[in-house]
Amino acid sequence: MIAITLPDGSVKHFDAGVTPMDVAKSISEGFARNVISASFNDVTVETTTPLTEDGSLVLYTWNNEEGKKAFWHSSAHILAQALEQLYPGIKLTIGPAIENGFYYDVDFGDKTISEKDLKEIEDRMLEIARGKHEFSIRESSKADALDYYKKQGNEYKVELIENLEDGTITFCDHDTFTDLCRGGHIPNTGIVKAVKLMSIAGAYWRGDEKNKQLTRIYGISFPKQKDLTEYLELLEQAKQRDHRKLGKELELFTFSQKVGQGLPLWLPKGAALRERLENFLKKAQKKAGYEMVVTPHIGQKELYVTSGHYAKYGADSFQPIHTPSEGEEFLLKPMNCPHHCEIYNSKPWSYKDLPKRFAEFGTVYRYEQSGELHGLTRVRGFTQDDAHIFCTPDQLDDEFKKVIDLVLYVFGSLGFENFYTQVSLRDPDKPEKYIGSLENWEKAEKAIINAAEAKGLDYKIEYGEAAFYGPKLDFMVKDALGRSWQLGTIQVDYNLPERFELEYKGSDNDTHRPVMIHRAPFGSMERFVAILLEHTGGNFPLWLMPEQVSILSLSEKYEKYSQKVLNLLENDEIRALVDNRNETIGKKIREAEMNKIPYMLIVGEQEEKDGTVSVRKHGEGDLGTMTPKAFSELIQQAIKEESKEFNV
């Protein structure tokens, strides 16, 4: 008998050779029908894998990330089989599951494939799926595996196998199809009920542009047709909310090939929106005891050698700037923290002076590959809402919690209510990725976990996601479409204070090292605005809108009264404009709606006579008539309710 421990801690005993599916059936037949994948002692296994020793078993359904991964990986096998049937002689390479779906990279040789062929491939995939063919894993010797693919003339699989150790090689079989595979599949093809092939792209073998370019086919699949329909509807919504589309329509930002890829240009409305966001955070930061600083856009290479940034990022960043002085090199600033360390180092400090909180909206530059650039979410020049807190070890816990409060205030003020936190720790198996002593890392990691627990945060631990100089607490926000984004981050750092030899005089009159906290509630202004755009669909909170009110004049005759209303609103610091174009009122309303303007005031003969305005609200319609003063009070109250003060 072997003991199988389930996630709830319960232990069940079975004869050796029991399979995960047998265990699922022992729980309930209904549950077993939904089980599609499993892991045993943290290793992915098939639902038909015989278990021969004591261990911990986790059974996954479609509702688990691991279940989806197995589902989509299995679907990639079905895609590969369909392609082999429709295009004999092709060479398959790799076909993994990805965050949403799967892909397969294929060498089609002299055959061509286009978007119009995808429907036929989908139909063949569903035909295969309906056969309910079981997935099974079998071991193979290295010699047999090499022989199999050499006979096929598939140099890609041969290359993969040559890098594997004998005794670790397995194939996955279903129906008449076989593929080199590590494992992790659903029980049979019949579970796949809906398939959509999304796109075709080029991809270099192993991501190296020196290698041959392959054809990559992206797809997604579901256990129900309804799930696919809902997913496609969500994608359509995402297209409408794409920040690149909305940014252009709302005239917030643009890009120029002459300026350079990944270097956004903020238009007047976008610049004003950024300024409001900055002022919003500056106001809260001032209450929290931060002091604003300003640092240059460049720094001597030695600065980033000292910090460790050059060793980690130098080769992949913008190349050094050489000056007329021989041997003198500067770099575009990739991080603000080394500059802030030098600000701290500009004078001696006592423990009585700490904590010191230096904040800056500092623009940094990183050379992202052109293929990775994407609107405002991935750029080469971006502004971080950066701050660095220098404190004593005894102050660390309290300071970290205060930063959590500030991040939560920012999220609440901007409508990000659905989020969780991720404690990003070092990878214990790859110490070479990090700088600093093990002791300092352990102290920093413990401080973050303690603060997260004290604040009652819903967090999960991710190993290998730490920054190279310290662990961090990342805030993962879900937007209106349910997509997750990493926004705010807080990091504990014992390493940079050592590298920059930062000191303070303690109560014992000896010198000590401060602890450094890095924090950025927005992350970067560019990425934050992009995510906020997609989350709100361009309908920002009223206090943040570039234009809060559009005054729509029925004709030129009422321009003077329209201007009088405008002046009254502007005196109350309400952002408004007058639309007195020679257009129909219907067209003016439609355009104001398209431009996401929250309120429209219609002004005509009756309104001028009565000293009123007719009020419409974006997305809601007519709110009736009222005096301009009453409307001003209404909008000011709405703004007040939205923008709560930060309480320290």
XYZ file of C-alpha atoms in Angstrom:
648
model
C 0.000 0.000 0.000
C 1.083 3.580 -0.656
C -0.072 6.775 1.100
C -1.384 9.569 -1.161
C -1.640 13.002 0.451
C -4.217 15.375 -1.076
C -4.086 19.215 -1.018
C -6.478 19.433 1.953
C -4.023 17.369 4.017
C -6.109 14.202 3.976
C -4.285 10.911 3.318
C -5.705 8.024 1.289
C -4.144 4.562 0.976
C -4.072 2.609 -2.300
C -2.346 -0.355 -3.864
C 0.878 0.549 -5.645
C 0.194 1.291 -9.324
C -2.911 3.384 -8.681
C -3.296 6.249 -11.177
C -4.261 9.867 -10.489
C -7.550 9.206 -12.286
C -8.221 6.245 -9.962
C -7.678 8.560 -7.001
C -10.042 11.126 -8.550
C -12.737 8.452 -8.965
C -12.307 7.435 -5.321
C -13.256 11.001 -4.379
C -16.279 11.143 -6.685
C -17.207 10.126 -10.230
C -18.436 13.657 -10.944
C -15.134 15.173 -9.853
C -13.180 12.611 -11.888
C -15.041 13.606 -15.061
C -13.600 17.117 -14.666
C -10.006 16.100 -13.871
C -7.736 16.742 -16.847
C -4.212 16.836 -15.387
C -2.192 16.041 -12.274
C 1.103 16.520 -10.466
C 2.759 14.096 -8.067
C 5.410 15.333 -5.653
C 5.490 18.603 -7.627
C 6.207 16.792 -10.916
C 3.673 16.943 -13.782
C 2.289 13.482 -14.544
C -0.387 11.993 -16.772
C -3.736 11.073 -15.264
C -2.861 7.478 -16.252
C 0.629 7.445 -14.670
C 1.021 4.545 -12.162
C 1.979 5.829 -8.709
C 4.359 3.479 -6.891
C 5.444 5.404 -3.786
C 4.089 7.642 -1.055
C 3.598 11.244 -2.133
C 1.494 14.366 -2.551
C -1.009 14.408 -5.396
C -2.752 17.457 -6.903
C -5.588 16.919 -9.378
C -6.319 19.730 -11.817
C -9.456 20.741 -13.714
C -10.021 23.360 -16.406
C -10.433 25.922 -13.621
C -6.762 25.580 -12.589
C -3.879 27.237 -14.423
C -2.080 23.886 -14.530
C -5.179 22.277 -16.015
C -5.364 24.895 -18.756
C -1.662 24.401 -19.467
C -2.173 20.647 -20.011
C -5.304 21.331 -22.083
C -3.521 23.780 -24.379
C -0.361 21.687 -24.634
C -2.493 18.723 -25.702
C -4.263 20.957 -28.223
C -0.871 21.831 -29.722
C -0.381 18.096 -30.378
C -3.767 17.968 -32.122
C -2.757 20.987 -34.234
C 0.507 19.258 -35.174
C -1.349 16.093 -36.220
C -3.805 18.109 -38.322
C -0.923 19.916 -40.034
C 0.879 16.656 -40.831
C -2.305 15.254 -42.375
C -3.000 18.361 -44.457
C 0.603 19.168 -45.397
C 2.616 15.924 -45.659
C 6.383 16.337 -45.437
C 6.431 19.335 -43.085
C 8.898 19.412 -40.177
C 7.495 19.958 -36.695
C 9.650 21.710 -34.070
C 8.088 22.787 -30.744
C 4.508 23.433 -29.605
C 4.111 24.714 -26.037
C 1.178 26.050 -24.071
C 1.351 29.814 -23.477
C -0.567 32.222 -21.246
C -3.629 32.158 -23.492
C -3.605 29.098 -25.715
C -0.731 27.486 -27.569
C 1.376 27.656 -30.694
C 3.350 25.329 -32.923
C 6.449 26.289 -34.906
C 6.654 24.466 -38.231
C 9.035 24.326 -41.192
C 6.659 24.119 -44.163
C 9.500 23.799 -46.699
C 8.280 24.937 -50.105
C 4.621 24.849 -49.013
C 2.809 28.077 -48.214
C 0.098 28.745 -45.651
C -2.014 31.840 -45.001
C -4.825 33.049 -42.743
C -7.414 31.700 -45.201
C -6.162 28.148 -44.533
C -6.807 28.296 -40.797
C -10.493 27.321 -40.997
C -9.643 24.051 -42.757
C -7.011 23.280 -40.115
C -9.494 24.044 -37.316
C -12.037 21.678 -38.873
C -9.444 18.900 -39.104
C -8.452 19.474 -35.450
C -12.066 19.105 -34.312
C -12.440 15.980 -36.440
C -9.390 14.477 -34.682
C -10.662 15.605 -31.278
C -14.005 13.883 -31.774
C -12.137 10.567 -32.063
C -11.513 10.683 -28.280
C -7.972 9.360 -28.764
C -6.105 8.775 -25.512
C -2.791 10.527 -24.871
C -0.074 8.181 -23.637
C 3.568 8.706 -22.740
C 6.277 6.175 -23.582
C 9.981 6.208 -22.881
C 12.568 6.007 -25.639
C 16.306 5.517 -25.731
C 18.320 8.393 -27.138
C 19.514 6.226 -30.016
C 15.973 5.216 -31.018
C 14.712 8.799 -30.752
C 17.554 10.091 -32.921
C 17.014 7.315 -35.441
C 13.278 8.107 -35.664
C 13.791 11.771 -36.525
C 16.870 11.239 -38.708
C 14.776 8.949 -40.900
C 12.172 11.733 -41.097
C 14.878 14.245 -41.983
C 13.768 16.483 -39.107
C 16.971 18.245 -38.052
C 15.096 20.337 -35.479
C 13.978 17.387 -33.360
C 17.439 15.802 -33.800
C 19.017 18.951 -32.359
C 16.637 18.891 -29.390
C 17.343 15.219 -28.670
C 21.116 15.658 -28.919
C 20.877 18.038 -25.954
C 18.911 15.526 -23.840
C 20.294 12.822 -21.566
C 19.609 9.173 -22.301
C 16.952 7.865 -19.936
C 15.035 11.155 -19.846
C 13.497 11.040 -23.327
C 9.787 10.424 -23.807
C 7.284 10.524 -26.678
C 3.576 11.282 -26.559
C 1.270 9.151 -28.716
C -2.355 9.659 -29.649
C -4.230 8.142 -32.588
C -1.674 7.749 -35.415
C 0.433 10.688 -34.212
C 3.598 10.732 -32.120
C 5.763 13.623 -30.924
C 8.803 14.197 -28.736
C 7.330 15.418 -25.451
C 8.071 15.661 -21.708
C 4.450 15.045 -20.726
C 1.496 16.794 -19.153
C -1.638 15.997 -21.172
C -5.369 15.698 -20.819
C -6.811 12.127 -20.787
C -8.052 12.173 -24.386
C -8.652 14.425 -27.387
C -12.434 14.377 -26.933
C -12.238 16.874 -24.089
C -11.361 19.553 -26.663
C -14.710 20.854 -27.953
C -13.842 24.261 -29.437
C -10.789 25.529 -31.310
C -9.801 28.856 -32.820
C -6.539 29.434 -34.665
C -5.782 33.076 -34.034
C -2.896 34.063 -36.277
C 0.216 33.149 -38.254
C 3.605 34.700 -37.594
C 7.269 34.187 -38.382
C 9.589 32.840 -35.684
C 13.286 32.028 -35.848
C 14.290 28.560 -34.704
C 15.266 28.842 -31.042
C 14.689 32.597 -31.204
C 17.989 33.179 -33.012
C 17.748 35.382 -36.094
C 20.771 33.562 -37.541
C 18.624 30.424 -37.789
C 15.920 29.620 -40.318
C 12.606 31.395 -39.984
C 9.728 29.042 -39.213
C 5.968 29.516 -39.407
C 4.291 29.905 -36.017
C 0.563 29.174 -35.769
C -1.165 30.518 -32.647
C -4.370 28.951 -31.360
C -6.641 28.590 -28.387
C -9.066 25.857 -27.367
C -11.799 25.254 -24.804
C -13.829 22.424 -23.292
C -17.063 24.206 -24.299
C -18.082 26.231 -27.352
C -19.614 28.811 -24.988
C -16.185 29.452 -23.475
C -14.697 30.158 -26.900
C -17.551 32.511 -27.798
C -17.059 34.461 -24.563
C -13.296 34.604 -25.132
C -13.703 36.007 -28.648
C -16.171 38.603 -27.349
C -13.606 39.582 -24.710
C -10.953 39.938 -27.406
C -13.229 42.244 -29.367
C -13.726 44.369 -26.258
C -9.960 44.425 -25.771
C -9.518 45.727 -29.336
C -11.923 48.557 -28.623
C -10.038 49.340 -25.390
C -6.550 49.070 -26.914
C -4.619 51.995 -25.448
C -2.913 52.647 -28.779
C -6.311 53.111 -30.453
C -7.767 55.195 -27.611
C -4.584 57.234 -27.196
C -4.821 58.301 -30.822
C -8.576 58.995 -30.712
C -8.309 61.010 -27.486
C -5.142 62.792 -28.694
C -3.038 61.787 -25.697
C 0.236 60.595 -27.246
C 1.928 59.696 -30.504
C 5.126 58.128 -31.849
C 7.485 59.274 -34.587
C 9.937 57.165 -36.576
C 12.164 60.243 -36.838
C 12.259 60.607 -33.060
C 12.826 56.876 -32.650
C 11.029 53.628 -31.828
C 9.753 53.275 -28.293
C 10.078 56.990 -27.487
C 6.559 58.375 -26.880
C 5.608 61.976 -27.577
C 2.977 63.298 -25.173
C 0.417 65.596 -26.801
C -1.104 68.530 -24.862
C -4.066 66.536 -23.489
C -1.826 63.618 -22.541
C 0.777 65.883 -20.953
C -1.961 67.537 -18.874
C -3.273 64.136 -17.814
C 0.245 63.069 -16.777
C 0.673 66.272 -14.819
C -2.560 65.628 -12.904
C -1.407 62.118 -12.047
C 1.947 63.445 -10.878
C 0.337 66.176 -8.769
C -2.073 63.637 -7.274
C 0.830 61.457 -6.110
C 3.023 64.397 -5.071
C 0.255 65.633 -2.786
C -0.017 62.232 -1.085
C 3.766 61.860 -0.922
C 4.160 65.250 0.752
C 1.736 64.145 3.468
C 3.753 60.948 3.852
C 7.003 62.844 4.394
C 8.689 62.495 1.000
C 11.038 65.143 -0.367
C 11.257 65.726 -4.126
C 14.653 65.533 -5.826
C 15.785 65.862 -9.452
C 18.621 63.915 -11.065
C 20.243 64.051 -14.557
C 19.258 61.864 -17.504
C 22.823 60.543 -17.746
C 25.517 59.385 -15.359
C 29.106 58.283 -15.530
C 29.545 54.622 -16.396
C 31.308 54.067 -13.070
C 28.087 54.958 -11.216
C 26.272 51.989 -12.763
C 29.307 49.718 -12.393
C 29.191 50.447 -8.658
C 25.440 49.799 -8.454
C 25.700 46.556 -10.441
C 23.329 47.727 -13.172
C 26.071 47.822 -15.792
C 27.076 44.188 -15.199
C 23.446 43.067 -15.398
C 22.083 45.282 -18.172
C 25.001 47.109 -19.820
C 25.367 44.805 -22.813
C 21.645 45.047 -23.640
C 21.223 48.760 -22.997
C 22.042 51.932 -24.893
C 25.769 52.052 -25.542
C 28.059 54.467 -23.637
C 28.268 58.125 -24.620
C 31.874 59.123 -25.253
C 32.959 62.682 -24.487
C 35.918 64.635 -25.943
C 37.899 63.653 -22.833
C 39.745 60.405 -23.448
C 38.322 57.453 -21.514
C 35.317 59.396 -20.186
C 32.030 57.520 -20.666
C 28.452 58.293 -19.711
C 25.328 56.171 -19.907
C 21.701 57.102 -20.391
C 20.188 56.574 -16.950
C 18.670 53.042 -16.709
C 17.663 53.455 -13.038
C 17.161 56.334 -10.603
C 18.363 54.499 -7.487
C 22.148 54.972 -7.951
C 21.588 58.744 -8.264
C 19.506 58.778 -5.084
C 22.241 56.855 -3.258
C 24.654 59.625 -4.183
C 22.181 62.248 -2.938
C 22.097 60.409 0.379
C 25.901 60.327 0.349
C 26.125 64.099 -0.072
C 26.155 64.703 3.709
C 26.489 62.763 6.983
C 23.345 61.498 8.691
C 22.382 60.555 12.213
C 19.813 57.960 13.219
C 17.731 60.953 14.346
C 17.526 62.122 10.705
C 16.114 58.865 9.405
C 14.062 57.841 7.598
C 14.916 59.961 4.549
C 12.411 59.623 1.724
C 13.609 60.921 -1.673
C 11.060 60.962 -4.516
C 11.442 61.786 -8.199
C 9.512 61.461 -11.431
C 12.703 60.371 -13.159
C 12.958 59.420 -16.826
C 15.086 56.345 -17.553
C 16.197 54.646 -20.761
C 16.525 50.987 -21.654
C 17.161 49.522 -25.071
C 14.249 47.140 -25.542
C 14.398 45.011 -28.687
C 12.229 46.452 -31.464
C 10.100 43.297 -31.604
C 9.216 43.700 -27.907
C 8.070 47.329 -28.138
C 4.308 47.767 -27.697
C 2.595 51.147 -27.453
C 3.171 52.658 -24.022
C 3.451 49.318 -22.224
C 6.940 48.542 -23.550
C 9.038 51.579 -24.457
C 12.678 52.669 -24.477
C 12.231 55.890 -22.524
C 9.842 56.057 -19.587
C 9.260 58.045 -16.410
C 9.130 56.211 -13.091
C 7.328 57.571 -10.043
C 10.392 56.540 -8.142
C 11.196 56.971 -4.473
C 13.871 55.555 -2.200
C 13.569 55.404 1.551
C 16.738 55.184 3.641
C 15.935 53.928 7.117
C 17.333 52.057 10.110
C 16.674 48.298 10.349
C 14.267 49.008 13.220
C 12.243 51.367 10.998
C 12.004 48.967 8.049
C 8.781 47.193 9.056
C 6.847 50.397 9.702
C 8.151 52.122 6.561
C 7.275 49.153 4.358
C 3.722 49.098 5.711
C 3.364 52.842 5.056
C 4.349 52.301 1.433
C 1.706 49.556 1.150
C -0.867 52.084 2.416
C 0.211 54.578 -0.245
C -0.053 52.005 -3.055
C -3.521 50.960 -1.878
C -4.597 54.618 -1.832
C -3.435 55.076 -5.433
C -5.265 51.957 -6.607
C -8.460 52.903 -4.788
C -8.457 56.441 -6.196
C -8.119 55.156 -9.764
C -10.613 52.297 -9.675
C -8.265 49.318 -9.413
C -10.196 47.327 -6.837
C -9.380 43.796 -8.019
C -5.766 42.855 -7.282
C -3.502 40.449 -5.439
C 0.123 40.698 -4.392
C 3.121 38.631 -5.309
C 6.145 38.229 -3.048
C 8.984 37.909 -5.559
C 11.940 36.046 -4.067
C 15.316 34.926 -5.420
C 15.768 31.579 -7.177
C 17.656 29.473 -4.609
C 19.075 27.303 -7.418
C 20.626 30.250 -9.308
C 22.555 32.366 -6.781
C 24.714 33.779 -9.591
C 21.750 35.921 -10.726
C 21.892 38.066 -7.572
C 24.252 40.343 -5.685
C 24.735 40.554 -1.918
C 25.057 38.155 0.992
C 22.654 35.327 1.780
C 22.114 36.857 5.231
C 20.932 40.166 3.751
C 18.629 38.384 1.308
C 17.028 36.368 4.089
C 16.444 39.506 6.181
C 14.917 41.362 3.234
C 12.626 38.481 2.248
C 11.439 38.030 5.825
C 10.648 41.770 6.121
C 8.427 41.699 3.012
C 6.503 38.581 4.043
C 5.947 39.959 7.564
C 4.604 43.271 6.207
C 2.298 41.540 3.702
C 0.862 39.343 6.455
C 0.479 42.252 8.884
C -1.513 44.169 6.255
C -3.702 41.151 5.494
C -2.729 41.109 1.830
C -3.751 38.245 -0.422
C -0.282 37.229 -1.619
C 1.506 34.353 -3.248
C 5.223 33.607 -3.366
C 7.076 33.416 -6.686
C 10.672 32.210 -6.661
C 13.078 33.632 -9.231
C 11.127 36.883 -9.757
C 13.202 39.111 -7.453
C 15.286 42.023 -8.740
C 18.991 41.231 -8.880
C 19.648 43.375 -5.788
C 16.670 42.459 -3.627
C 13.233 40.812 -3.188
C 10.045 42.741 -3.856
C 6.321 42.931 -3.324
C 4.532 43.277 -6.668
C 0.911 44.360 -6.991
C -0.907 42.376 -9.695
C -4.020 44.252 -10.820
C -6.936 42.791 -12.776
C -8.520 45.212 -15.221
C -12.144 45.479 -16.353
C -11.604 42.595 -18.798
C -10.079 40.313 -16.158
C -6.510 40.629 -17.464
C -3.677 40.750 -14.922
C -1.062 43.519 -14.961
C 1.908 44.106 -12.678
C 1.660 47.704 -11.478
C 3.021 48.965 -8.152
C 6.176 47.459 -6.693
C 8.040 47.762 -3.375
C 11.551 46.371 -2.869
C 13.776 45.895 0.160
C 17.473 46.375 -0.535
C 20.432 45.750 1.780
C 22.859 45.548 -1.152
C 23.033 49.019 -2.720
C 23.729 50.648 0.684
C 26.747 48.343 0.929
C 27.933 48.971 -2.622
C 27.665 52.744 -2.178
C 28.980 52.601 1.394
C 25.972 54.469 2.791
C 26.178 55.219 6.507
C 24.490 56.883 9.442
C 25.644 57.442 12.999
C 23.650 55.381 15.469
C 22.665 56.103 19.063
C 25.763 54.119 20.068
C 27.905 56.705 18.203
C 29.079 54.010 15.753
C 28.447 54.040 12.007
C 25.766 51.718 10.566
C 24.322 50.848 7.144
C 20.801 52.073 6.365
C 18.283 49.787 4.693
C 16.909 50.992 1.352
C 13.297 50.650 0.176
C 12.579 51.155 -3.537
C 8.966 51.950 -4.427
C 6.892 53.013 -7.426
C 3.075 52.876 -7.022
C 2.501 53.677 -10.717
C 5.534 51.715 -11.916
C 6.034 53.995 -14.900
C 3.832 56.826 -16.100
C 3.696 55.383 -19.611
C 2.677 51.874 -18.671
C 0.278 53.079 -15.974
C -1.559 55.391 -18.380
C -1.786 52.546 -20.929
C -3.302 50.150 -18.404
C -5.615 52.821 -16.997
C -6.784 53.601 -20.548
C -7.628 49.952 -21.232
C -9.180 49.442 -17.787
C -11.486 52.444 -18.095
C -11.937 52.353 -21.871
C -10.896 56.015 -21.844
C -13.574 56.941 -19.298
C -11.121 58.156 -16.663
C -12.238 59.230 -13.206
C -13.857 62.665 -13.465
C -11.028 64.411 -11.588
C -8.511 63.087 -14.119
C -10.360 63.686 -17.392
C -8.561 66.016 -19.848
C -11.893 67.721 -20.576
C -14.701 67.395 -18.061
C -17.402 69.422 -19.822
C -18.272 70.308 -23.410
C -20.596 73.276 -23.899
C -22.592 72.654 -27.078
C -24.003 75.789 -28.644
C -27.100 75.338 -30.839
C -25.878 78.154 -33.113
C -23.508 81.104 -33.285
C -26.218 83.309 -31.723
C -25.580 81.731 -28.322
C -21.786 81.976 -28.387
C -21.729 84.866 -25.920
C -23.865 82.998 -23.380
C -21.765 79.858 -23.921
C -18.646 81.872 -23.102
C -20.287 83.190 -19.941
C -21.006 79.596 -18.809
C -17.427 78.615 -19.673
C -15.996 81.453 -17.577
C -18.100 80.444 -14.582
C -16.932 76.825 -14.798
C -13.287 77.787 -15.270
C -13.491 80.056 -12.224
C -14.492 76.944 -10.279
C -11.495 75.070 -11.789
C -13.664 72.869 -14.001
C -12.068 71.957 -17.333
C -14.506 72.877 -20.108
C -14.587 73.894 -23.755
C -17.129 75.486 -26.089
C -18.148 73.698 -29.299
C -19.665 76.444 -31.460
C -18.966 74.822 -34.829
C -21.568 75.090 -37.561
C -22.701 71.481 -37.059
C -25.965 69.894 -35.962
C -26.416 69.405 -32.236
C -26.779 65.660 -32.860
C -23.328 65.476 -34.425
C -21.807 67.525 -31.609
C -23.311 65.172 -29.021
C -22.076 62.070 -30.878
C -18.543 63.453 -31.112
C -18.520 64.468 -27.432
C -19.626 60.906 -26.559
C -16.872 59.440 -28.754
C -14.320 61.710 -27.049
C -15.461 60.354 -23.642
C -16.311 63.839 -22.338
C -18.212 63.201 -19.065
C -20.748 66.052 -19.282
C -22.345 67.993 -22.150
C -24.148 71.303 -21.609
C -26.557 72.240 -24.409
C -27.105 75.971 -24.808
C -29.864 77.497 -26.977
C -32.539 80.176 -26.969
C -34.506 78.837 -23.988
C -31.376 78.221 -21.893
C -30.057 81.738 -22.554
C -33.453 83.231 -21.687
C -33.769 81.245 -18.427
C -30.098 81.433 -17.457
C -29.831 77.621 -17.445
C -28.104 74.779 -19.268
C -29.460 71.417 -20.450
C -27.222 68.694 -19.002
C -26.320 65.371 -20.592
C -24.027 62.774 -19.004
C -21.749 60.527 -21.048
C -23.298 57.093 -21.459
C -26.456 58.040 -19.520
C -28.187 60.779 -21.492
C -30.374 63.710 -20.384
C -30.150 64.899 -16.742
C -32.526 67.858 -17.182
C -31.922 71.606 -16.916
C -30.230 73.559 -14.108
C -28.372 76.782 -13.563
C -24.660 76.839 -14.430
C -23.901 77.361 -10.724
C -25.957 74.331 -9.709
C -24.173 72.261 -12.355
C -20.806 73.490 -11.095
C -21.701 72.396 -7.564
C -22.876 69.020 -8.879
C -19.624 68.324 -10.694
C -17.472 69.578 -7.809
C -19.289 67.238 -5.437
C -18.784 64.319 -7.833
C -15.050 65.063 -7.994
C -14.846 65.338 -4.204
C -16.488 61.948 -3.760
C -14.075 60.354 -6.242
C -10.808 61.846 -5.006
C -10.454 60.938 -1.340
C -7.635 62.522 0.652
C -4.660 60.385 1.638
C -4.572 59.884 5.401
C -1.171 59.228 6.934
